[in-house]
PDB file of C-alpha atoms in Angstrom:
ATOM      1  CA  UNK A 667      23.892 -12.829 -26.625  1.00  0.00           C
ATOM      2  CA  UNK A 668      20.956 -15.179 -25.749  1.00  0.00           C
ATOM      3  CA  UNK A 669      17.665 -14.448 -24.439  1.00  0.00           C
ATOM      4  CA  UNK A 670      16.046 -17.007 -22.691  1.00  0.00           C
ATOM      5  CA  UNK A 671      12.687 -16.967 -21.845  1.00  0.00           C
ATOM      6  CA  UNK A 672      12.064 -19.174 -18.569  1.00  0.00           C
ATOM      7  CA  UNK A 673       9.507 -21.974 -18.654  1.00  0.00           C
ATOM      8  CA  UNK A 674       8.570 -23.198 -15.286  1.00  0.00           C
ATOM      9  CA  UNK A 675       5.275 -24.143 -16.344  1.00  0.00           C
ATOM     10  CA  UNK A 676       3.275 -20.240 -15.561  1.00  0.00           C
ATOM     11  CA  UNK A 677       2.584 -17.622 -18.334  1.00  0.00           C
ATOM     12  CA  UNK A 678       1.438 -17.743 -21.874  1.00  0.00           C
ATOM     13  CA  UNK A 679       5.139 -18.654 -23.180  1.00  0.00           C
ATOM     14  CA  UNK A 680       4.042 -19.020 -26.845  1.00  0.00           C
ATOM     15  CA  UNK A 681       2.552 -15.371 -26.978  1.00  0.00           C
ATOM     16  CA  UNK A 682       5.831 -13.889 -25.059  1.00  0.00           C
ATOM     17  CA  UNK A 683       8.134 -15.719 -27.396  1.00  0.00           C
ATOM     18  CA  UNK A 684       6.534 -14.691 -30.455  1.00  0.00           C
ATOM     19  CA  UNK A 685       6.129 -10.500 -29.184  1.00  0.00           C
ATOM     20  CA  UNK A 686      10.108 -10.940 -28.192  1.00  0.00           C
ATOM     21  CA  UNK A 687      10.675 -12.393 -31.954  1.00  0.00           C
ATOM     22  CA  UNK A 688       8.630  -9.640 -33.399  1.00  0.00           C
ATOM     23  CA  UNK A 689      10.475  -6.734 -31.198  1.00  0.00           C
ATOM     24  CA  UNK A 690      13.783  -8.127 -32.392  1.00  0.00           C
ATOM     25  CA  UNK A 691      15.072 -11.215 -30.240  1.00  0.00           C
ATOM     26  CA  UNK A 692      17.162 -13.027 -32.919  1.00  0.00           C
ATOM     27  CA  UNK A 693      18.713 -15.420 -30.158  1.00  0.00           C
ATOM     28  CA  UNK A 694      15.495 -16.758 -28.341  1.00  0.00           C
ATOM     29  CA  UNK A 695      15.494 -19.953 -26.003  1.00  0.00           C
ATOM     30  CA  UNK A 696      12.835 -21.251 -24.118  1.00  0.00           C
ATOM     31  CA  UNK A 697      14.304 -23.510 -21.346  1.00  0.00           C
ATOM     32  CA  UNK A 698      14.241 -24.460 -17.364  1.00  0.00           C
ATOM     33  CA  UNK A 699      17.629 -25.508 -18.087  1.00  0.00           C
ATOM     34  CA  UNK A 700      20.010 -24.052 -15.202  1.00  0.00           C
ATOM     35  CA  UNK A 701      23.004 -23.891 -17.071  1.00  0.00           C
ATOM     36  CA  UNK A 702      21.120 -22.076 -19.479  1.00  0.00           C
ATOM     37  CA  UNK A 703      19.015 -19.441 -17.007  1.00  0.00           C
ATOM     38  CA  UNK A 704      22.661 -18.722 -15.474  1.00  0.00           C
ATOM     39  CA  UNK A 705      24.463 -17.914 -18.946  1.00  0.00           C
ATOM     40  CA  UNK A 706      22.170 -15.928 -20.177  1.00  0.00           C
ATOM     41  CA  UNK A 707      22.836 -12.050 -21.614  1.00  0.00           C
ATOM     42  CA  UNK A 708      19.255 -11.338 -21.523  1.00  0.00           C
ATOM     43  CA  UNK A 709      16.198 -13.128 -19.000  1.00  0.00           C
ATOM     44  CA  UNK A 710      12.444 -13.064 -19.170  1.00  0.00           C
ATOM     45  CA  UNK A 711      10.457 -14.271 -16.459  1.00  0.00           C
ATOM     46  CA  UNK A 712       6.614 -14.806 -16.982  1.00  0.00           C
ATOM     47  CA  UNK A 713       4.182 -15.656 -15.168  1.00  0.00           C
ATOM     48  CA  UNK A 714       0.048 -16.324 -15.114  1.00  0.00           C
ATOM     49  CA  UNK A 715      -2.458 -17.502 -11.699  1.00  0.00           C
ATOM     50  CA  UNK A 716      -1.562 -17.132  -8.267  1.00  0.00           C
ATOM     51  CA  UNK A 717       1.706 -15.495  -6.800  1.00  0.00           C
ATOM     52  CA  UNK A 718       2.338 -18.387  -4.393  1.00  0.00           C
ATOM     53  CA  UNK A 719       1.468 -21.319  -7.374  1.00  0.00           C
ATOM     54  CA  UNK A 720       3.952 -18.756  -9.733  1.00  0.00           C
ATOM     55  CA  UNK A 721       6.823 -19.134  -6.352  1.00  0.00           C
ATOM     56  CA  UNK A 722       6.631 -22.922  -5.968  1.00  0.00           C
ATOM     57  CA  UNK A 723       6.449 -23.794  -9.716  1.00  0.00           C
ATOM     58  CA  UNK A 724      10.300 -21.952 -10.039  1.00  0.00           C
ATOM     59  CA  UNK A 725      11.060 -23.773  -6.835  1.00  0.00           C
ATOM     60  CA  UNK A 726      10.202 -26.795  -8.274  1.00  0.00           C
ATOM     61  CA  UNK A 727      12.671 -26.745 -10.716  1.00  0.00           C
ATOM     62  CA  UNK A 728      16.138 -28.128  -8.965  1.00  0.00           C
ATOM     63  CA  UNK A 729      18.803 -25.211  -9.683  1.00  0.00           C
ATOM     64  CA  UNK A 730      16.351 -22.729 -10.987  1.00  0.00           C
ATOM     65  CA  UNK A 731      16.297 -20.019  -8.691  1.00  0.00           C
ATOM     66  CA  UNK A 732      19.900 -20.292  -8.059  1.00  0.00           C
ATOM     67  CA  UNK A 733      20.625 -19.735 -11.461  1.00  0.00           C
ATOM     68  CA  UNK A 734      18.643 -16.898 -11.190  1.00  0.00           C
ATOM     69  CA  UNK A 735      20.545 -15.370  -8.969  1.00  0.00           C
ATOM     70  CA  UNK A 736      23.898 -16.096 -10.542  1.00  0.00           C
ATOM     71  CA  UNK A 737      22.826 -14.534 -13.798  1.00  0.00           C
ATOM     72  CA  UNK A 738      20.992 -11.350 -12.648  1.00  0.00           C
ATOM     73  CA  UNK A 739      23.274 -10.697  -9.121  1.00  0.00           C
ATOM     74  CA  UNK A 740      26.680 -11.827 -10.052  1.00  0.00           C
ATOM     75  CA  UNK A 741      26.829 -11.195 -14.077  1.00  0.00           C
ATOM     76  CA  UNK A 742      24.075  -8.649 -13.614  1.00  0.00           C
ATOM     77  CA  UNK A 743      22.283 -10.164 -16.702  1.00  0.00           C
ATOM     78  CA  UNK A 744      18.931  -8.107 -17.576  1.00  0.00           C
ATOM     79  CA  UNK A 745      16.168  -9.169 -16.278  1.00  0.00           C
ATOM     80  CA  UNK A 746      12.191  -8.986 -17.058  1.00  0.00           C
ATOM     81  CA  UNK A 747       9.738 -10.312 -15.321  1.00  0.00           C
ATOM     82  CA  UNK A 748       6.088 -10.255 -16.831  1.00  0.00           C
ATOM     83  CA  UNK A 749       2.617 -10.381 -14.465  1.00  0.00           C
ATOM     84  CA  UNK A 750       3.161 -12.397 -11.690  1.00  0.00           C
ATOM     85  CA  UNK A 751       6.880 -13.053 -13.299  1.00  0.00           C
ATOM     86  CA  UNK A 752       7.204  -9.364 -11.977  1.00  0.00           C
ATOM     87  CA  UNK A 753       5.525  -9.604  -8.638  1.00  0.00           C
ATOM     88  CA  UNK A 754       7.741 -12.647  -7.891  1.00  0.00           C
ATOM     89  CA  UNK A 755      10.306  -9.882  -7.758  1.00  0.00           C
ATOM     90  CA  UNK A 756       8.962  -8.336  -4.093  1.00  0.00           C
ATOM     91  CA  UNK A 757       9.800  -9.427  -0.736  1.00  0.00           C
ATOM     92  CA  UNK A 758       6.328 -11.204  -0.398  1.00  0.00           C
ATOM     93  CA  UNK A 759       3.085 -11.685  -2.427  1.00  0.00           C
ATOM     94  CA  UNK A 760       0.077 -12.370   0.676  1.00  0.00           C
ATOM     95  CA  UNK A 761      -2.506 -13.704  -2.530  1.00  0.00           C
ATOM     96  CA  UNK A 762      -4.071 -16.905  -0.764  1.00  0.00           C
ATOM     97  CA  UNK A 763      -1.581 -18.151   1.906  1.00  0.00           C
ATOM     98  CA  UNK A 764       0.611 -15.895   1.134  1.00  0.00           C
ATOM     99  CA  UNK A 765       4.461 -16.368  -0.457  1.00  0.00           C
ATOM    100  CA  UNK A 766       8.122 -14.949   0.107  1.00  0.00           C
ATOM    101  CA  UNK A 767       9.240 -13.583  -3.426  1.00  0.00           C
ATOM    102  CA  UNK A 768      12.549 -13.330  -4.853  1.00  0.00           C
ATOM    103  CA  UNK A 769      12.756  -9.890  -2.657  1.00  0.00           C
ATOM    104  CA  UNK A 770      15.378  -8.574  -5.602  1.00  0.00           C
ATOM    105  CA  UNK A 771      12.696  -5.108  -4.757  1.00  0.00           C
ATOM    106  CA  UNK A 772      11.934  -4.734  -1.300  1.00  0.00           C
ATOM    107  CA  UNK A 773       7.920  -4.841  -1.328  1.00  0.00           C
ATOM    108  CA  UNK A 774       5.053  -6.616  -1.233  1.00  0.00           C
ATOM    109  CA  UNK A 775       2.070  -8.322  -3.357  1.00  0.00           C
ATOM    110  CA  UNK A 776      -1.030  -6.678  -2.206  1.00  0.00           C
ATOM    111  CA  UNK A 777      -4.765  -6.906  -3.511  1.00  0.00           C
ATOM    112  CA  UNK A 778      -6.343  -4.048  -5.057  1.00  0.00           C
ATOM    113  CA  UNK A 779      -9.136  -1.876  -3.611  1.00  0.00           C
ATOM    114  CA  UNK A 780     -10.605   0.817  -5.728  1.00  0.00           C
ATOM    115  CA  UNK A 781     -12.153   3.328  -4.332  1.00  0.00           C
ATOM    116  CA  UNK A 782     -15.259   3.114  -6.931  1.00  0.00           C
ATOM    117  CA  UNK A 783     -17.138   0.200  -5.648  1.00  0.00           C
ATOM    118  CA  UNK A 784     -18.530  -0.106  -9.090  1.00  0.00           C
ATOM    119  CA  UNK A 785     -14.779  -1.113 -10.782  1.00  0.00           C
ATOM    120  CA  UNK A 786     -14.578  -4.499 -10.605  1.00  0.00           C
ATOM    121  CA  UNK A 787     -11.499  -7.104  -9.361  1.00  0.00           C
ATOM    122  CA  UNK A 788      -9.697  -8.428 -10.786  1.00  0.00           C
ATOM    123  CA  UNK A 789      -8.389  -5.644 -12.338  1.00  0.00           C
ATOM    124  CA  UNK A 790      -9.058  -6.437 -16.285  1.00  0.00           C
ATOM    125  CA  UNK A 791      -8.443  -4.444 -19.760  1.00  0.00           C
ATOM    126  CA  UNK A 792      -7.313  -1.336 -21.388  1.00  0.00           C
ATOM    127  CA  UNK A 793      -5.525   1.358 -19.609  1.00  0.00           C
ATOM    128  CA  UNK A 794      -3.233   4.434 -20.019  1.00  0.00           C
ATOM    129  CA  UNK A 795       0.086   4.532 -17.796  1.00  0.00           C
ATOM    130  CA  UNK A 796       1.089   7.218 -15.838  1.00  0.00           C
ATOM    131  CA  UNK A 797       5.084   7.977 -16.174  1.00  0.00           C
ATOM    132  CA  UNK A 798       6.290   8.136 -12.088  1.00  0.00           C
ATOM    133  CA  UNK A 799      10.253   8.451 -13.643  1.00  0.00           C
ATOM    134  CA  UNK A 800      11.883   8.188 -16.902  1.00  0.00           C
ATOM    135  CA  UNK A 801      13.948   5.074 -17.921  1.00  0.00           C
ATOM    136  CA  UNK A 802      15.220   3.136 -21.060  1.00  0.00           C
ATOM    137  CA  UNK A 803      12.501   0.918 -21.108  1.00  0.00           C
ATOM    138  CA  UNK A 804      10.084   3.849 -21.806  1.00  0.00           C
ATOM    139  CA  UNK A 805      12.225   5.290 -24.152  1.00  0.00           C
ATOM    140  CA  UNK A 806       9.790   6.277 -27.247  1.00  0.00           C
ATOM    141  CA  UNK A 807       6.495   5.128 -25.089  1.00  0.00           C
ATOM    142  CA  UNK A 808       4.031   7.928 -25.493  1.00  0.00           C
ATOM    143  CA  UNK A 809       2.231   7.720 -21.478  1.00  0.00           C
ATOM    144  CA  UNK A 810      -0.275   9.646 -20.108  1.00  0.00           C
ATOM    145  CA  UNK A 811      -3.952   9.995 -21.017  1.00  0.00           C
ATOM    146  CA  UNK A 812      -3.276  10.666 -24.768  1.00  0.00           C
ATOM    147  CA  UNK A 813      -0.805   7.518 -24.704  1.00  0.00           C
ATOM    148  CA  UNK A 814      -0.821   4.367 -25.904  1.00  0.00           C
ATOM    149  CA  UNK A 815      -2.956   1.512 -23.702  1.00  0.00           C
ATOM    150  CA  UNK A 816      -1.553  -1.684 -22.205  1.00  0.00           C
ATOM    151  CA  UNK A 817      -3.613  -4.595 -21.280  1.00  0.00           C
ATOM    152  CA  UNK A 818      -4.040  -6.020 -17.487  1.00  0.00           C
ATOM    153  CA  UNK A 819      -5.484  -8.910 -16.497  1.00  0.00           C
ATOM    154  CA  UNK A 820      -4.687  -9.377 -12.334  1.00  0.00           C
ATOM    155  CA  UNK A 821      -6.075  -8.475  -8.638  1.00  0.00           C
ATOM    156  CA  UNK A 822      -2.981  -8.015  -6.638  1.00  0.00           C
ATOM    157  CA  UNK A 823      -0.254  -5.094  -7.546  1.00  0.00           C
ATOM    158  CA  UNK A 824       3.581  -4.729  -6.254  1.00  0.00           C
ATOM    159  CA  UNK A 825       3.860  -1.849  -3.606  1.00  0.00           C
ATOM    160  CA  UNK A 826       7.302  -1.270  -3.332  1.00  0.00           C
ATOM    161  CA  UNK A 827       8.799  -0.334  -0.291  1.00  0.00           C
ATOM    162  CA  UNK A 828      10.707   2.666  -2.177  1.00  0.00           C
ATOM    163  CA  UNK A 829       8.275   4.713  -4.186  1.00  0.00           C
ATOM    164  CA  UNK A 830      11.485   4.960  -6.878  1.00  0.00           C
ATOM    165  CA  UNK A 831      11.171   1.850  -8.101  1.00  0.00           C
ATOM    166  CA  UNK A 832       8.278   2.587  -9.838  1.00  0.00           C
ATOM    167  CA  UNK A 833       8.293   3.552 -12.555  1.00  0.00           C
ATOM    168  CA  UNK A 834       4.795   3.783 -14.087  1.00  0.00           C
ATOM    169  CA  UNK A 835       1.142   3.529 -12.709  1.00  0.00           C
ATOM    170  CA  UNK A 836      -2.290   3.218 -14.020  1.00  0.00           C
ATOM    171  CA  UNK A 837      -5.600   4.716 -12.414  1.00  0.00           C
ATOM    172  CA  UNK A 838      -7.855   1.918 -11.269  1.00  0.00           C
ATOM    173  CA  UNK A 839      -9.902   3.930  -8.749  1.00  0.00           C
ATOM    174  CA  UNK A 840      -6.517   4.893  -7.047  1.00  0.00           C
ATOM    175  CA  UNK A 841      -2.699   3.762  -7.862  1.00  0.00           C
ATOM    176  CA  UNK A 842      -2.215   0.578  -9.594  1.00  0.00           C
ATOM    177  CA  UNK A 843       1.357   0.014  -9.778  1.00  0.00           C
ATOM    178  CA  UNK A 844       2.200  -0.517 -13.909  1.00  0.00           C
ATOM    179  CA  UNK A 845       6.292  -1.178 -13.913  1.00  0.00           C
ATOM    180  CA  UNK A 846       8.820  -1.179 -11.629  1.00  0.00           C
ATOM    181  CA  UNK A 847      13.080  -1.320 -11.727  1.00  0.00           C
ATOM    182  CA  UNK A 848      15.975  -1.387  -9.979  1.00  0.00           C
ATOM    183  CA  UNK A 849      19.364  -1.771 -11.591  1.00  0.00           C
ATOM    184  CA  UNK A 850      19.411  -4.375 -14.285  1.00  0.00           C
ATOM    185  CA  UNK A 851      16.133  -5.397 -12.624  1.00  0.00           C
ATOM    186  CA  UNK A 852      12.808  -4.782 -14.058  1.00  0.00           C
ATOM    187  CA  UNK A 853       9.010  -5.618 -14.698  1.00  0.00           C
ATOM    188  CA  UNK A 854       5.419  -4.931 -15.678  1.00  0.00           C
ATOM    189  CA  UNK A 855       2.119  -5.993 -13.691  1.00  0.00           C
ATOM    190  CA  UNK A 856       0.614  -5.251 -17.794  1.00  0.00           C
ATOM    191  CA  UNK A 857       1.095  -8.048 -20.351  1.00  0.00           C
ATOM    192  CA  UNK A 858       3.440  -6.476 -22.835  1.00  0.00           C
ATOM    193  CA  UNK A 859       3.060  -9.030 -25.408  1.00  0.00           C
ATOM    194  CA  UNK A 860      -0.831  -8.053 -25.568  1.00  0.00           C
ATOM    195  CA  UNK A 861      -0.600  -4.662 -25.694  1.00  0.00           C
ATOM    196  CA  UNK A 862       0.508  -3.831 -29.295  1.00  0.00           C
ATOM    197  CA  UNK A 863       2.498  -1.193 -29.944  1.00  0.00           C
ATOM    198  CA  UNK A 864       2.839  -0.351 -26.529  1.00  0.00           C
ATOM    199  CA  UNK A 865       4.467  -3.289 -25.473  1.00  0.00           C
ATOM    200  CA  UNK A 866       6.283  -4.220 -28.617  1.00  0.00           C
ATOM    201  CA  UNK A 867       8.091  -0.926 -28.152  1.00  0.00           C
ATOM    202  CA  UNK A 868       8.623  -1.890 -24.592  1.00  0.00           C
ATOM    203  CA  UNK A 869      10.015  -5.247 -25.446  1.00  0.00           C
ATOM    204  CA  UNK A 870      12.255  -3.518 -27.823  1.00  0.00           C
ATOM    205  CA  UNK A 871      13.793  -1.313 -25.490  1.00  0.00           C
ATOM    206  CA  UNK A 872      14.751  -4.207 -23.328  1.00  0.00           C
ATOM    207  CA  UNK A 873      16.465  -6.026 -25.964  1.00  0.00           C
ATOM    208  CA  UNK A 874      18.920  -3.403 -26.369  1.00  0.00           C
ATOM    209  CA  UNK A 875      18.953  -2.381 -22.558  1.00  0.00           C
ATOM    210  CA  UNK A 876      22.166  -2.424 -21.414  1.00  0.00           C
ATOM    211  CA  UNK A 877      22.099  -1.547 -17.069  1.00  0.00           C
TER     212      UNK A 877
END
């Protein structure tokens, strides 16, 4: 059952490719191939920079997004999508000009406001989740403020239209929206191949997730 981990030129693909080796991927490919997006058992989407650059770099690539969709809404392949790999998952992203997502989670991209004035954005560092629900991915995650810490580097966070497809938050001078899934569909604004155990765990989870 392959993995593939999709290059379309955003996200730190080395570092994602080595934490999915390390939590257990024995089947790895790296590829913008269609054919190979669309047969995939497993799909990870990253993603780095601005949600509109992140939405016309997968554009870009002829078949791409359609294969996409075949694998994750007609096989119902699992699907993770990292950083702006996960916000690409909302209905639209309004960073810059402003972007229509994949919309596979009804919601939108929005920037963060803290309510400290002192905490600055973007958004960058060390922070405990909050659990909103349970679900397989968290399986064995110790949250809360005696958890483990995930790292976040960004200044816009998914707001999902339905507050049940979150599924974890951080504190960042009010709700900063962590992880999010629906069905075989799922993400994290955190960079899971940074955050050590945390994320290795996480990573692990997905590899034997089975929606």
């Amino acid at each position: 059952m392959s993995v593939v981990l999709v290059d379309y030129g955003a996200g730190n693909l080395r570092s994602a490719a080595k934490a999915l080796e390390v939590a257990g991927a024995r089947d790895l490919v790296i590829s913008s191939d269609p054919e190979k997006v669309a047969a995939a058992a497993r799909i990870v989407l990253p993603g780095d920079g601005a949600f509109p650059d992140c939405r016309r770099g997968l554009a870009a690539v002829d078949g791409l997004s359609e294969a996409l969709e075949e694998a994750v809404h007609t096989r119902g392949a699992a699907f993770f999508g990292i950083c702006i790999g996960m916000q690409l998952l909302a209905t639209r992203g309004v960073e810059h000009e402003g972007a229509d997502g994949l919309d596979w989670i009804p919601g939108e991209v929005v920037r963060i406001t803290p309510s400290d004035a002192a905490l600055k954005v973007p958004h960058m560092g060390w922070n405990n989740l909050e659990r909103d629900r349970d679900h397989p991915l968290l399986k064995d995650v110790p949250l809360g403020p005696d958890g483990l810490h995930a790292f976040f580097l960004h200044a816009y966070h998914f707001v999902p239209a339905d507050p049940q497809d979150v599924l974890a938050h951080a504190d960042y001078g009010g709700r900063v929206t962590a992880m999010v899934a629906r069905g075989n569909v799922a993400g994290t604004q955190f960079h899971p191949e940074k955050s050590q155990r945390l994320g290795l765990t996480l990573i692990a989870n997905f590899l034997r997730w089975t929606p």
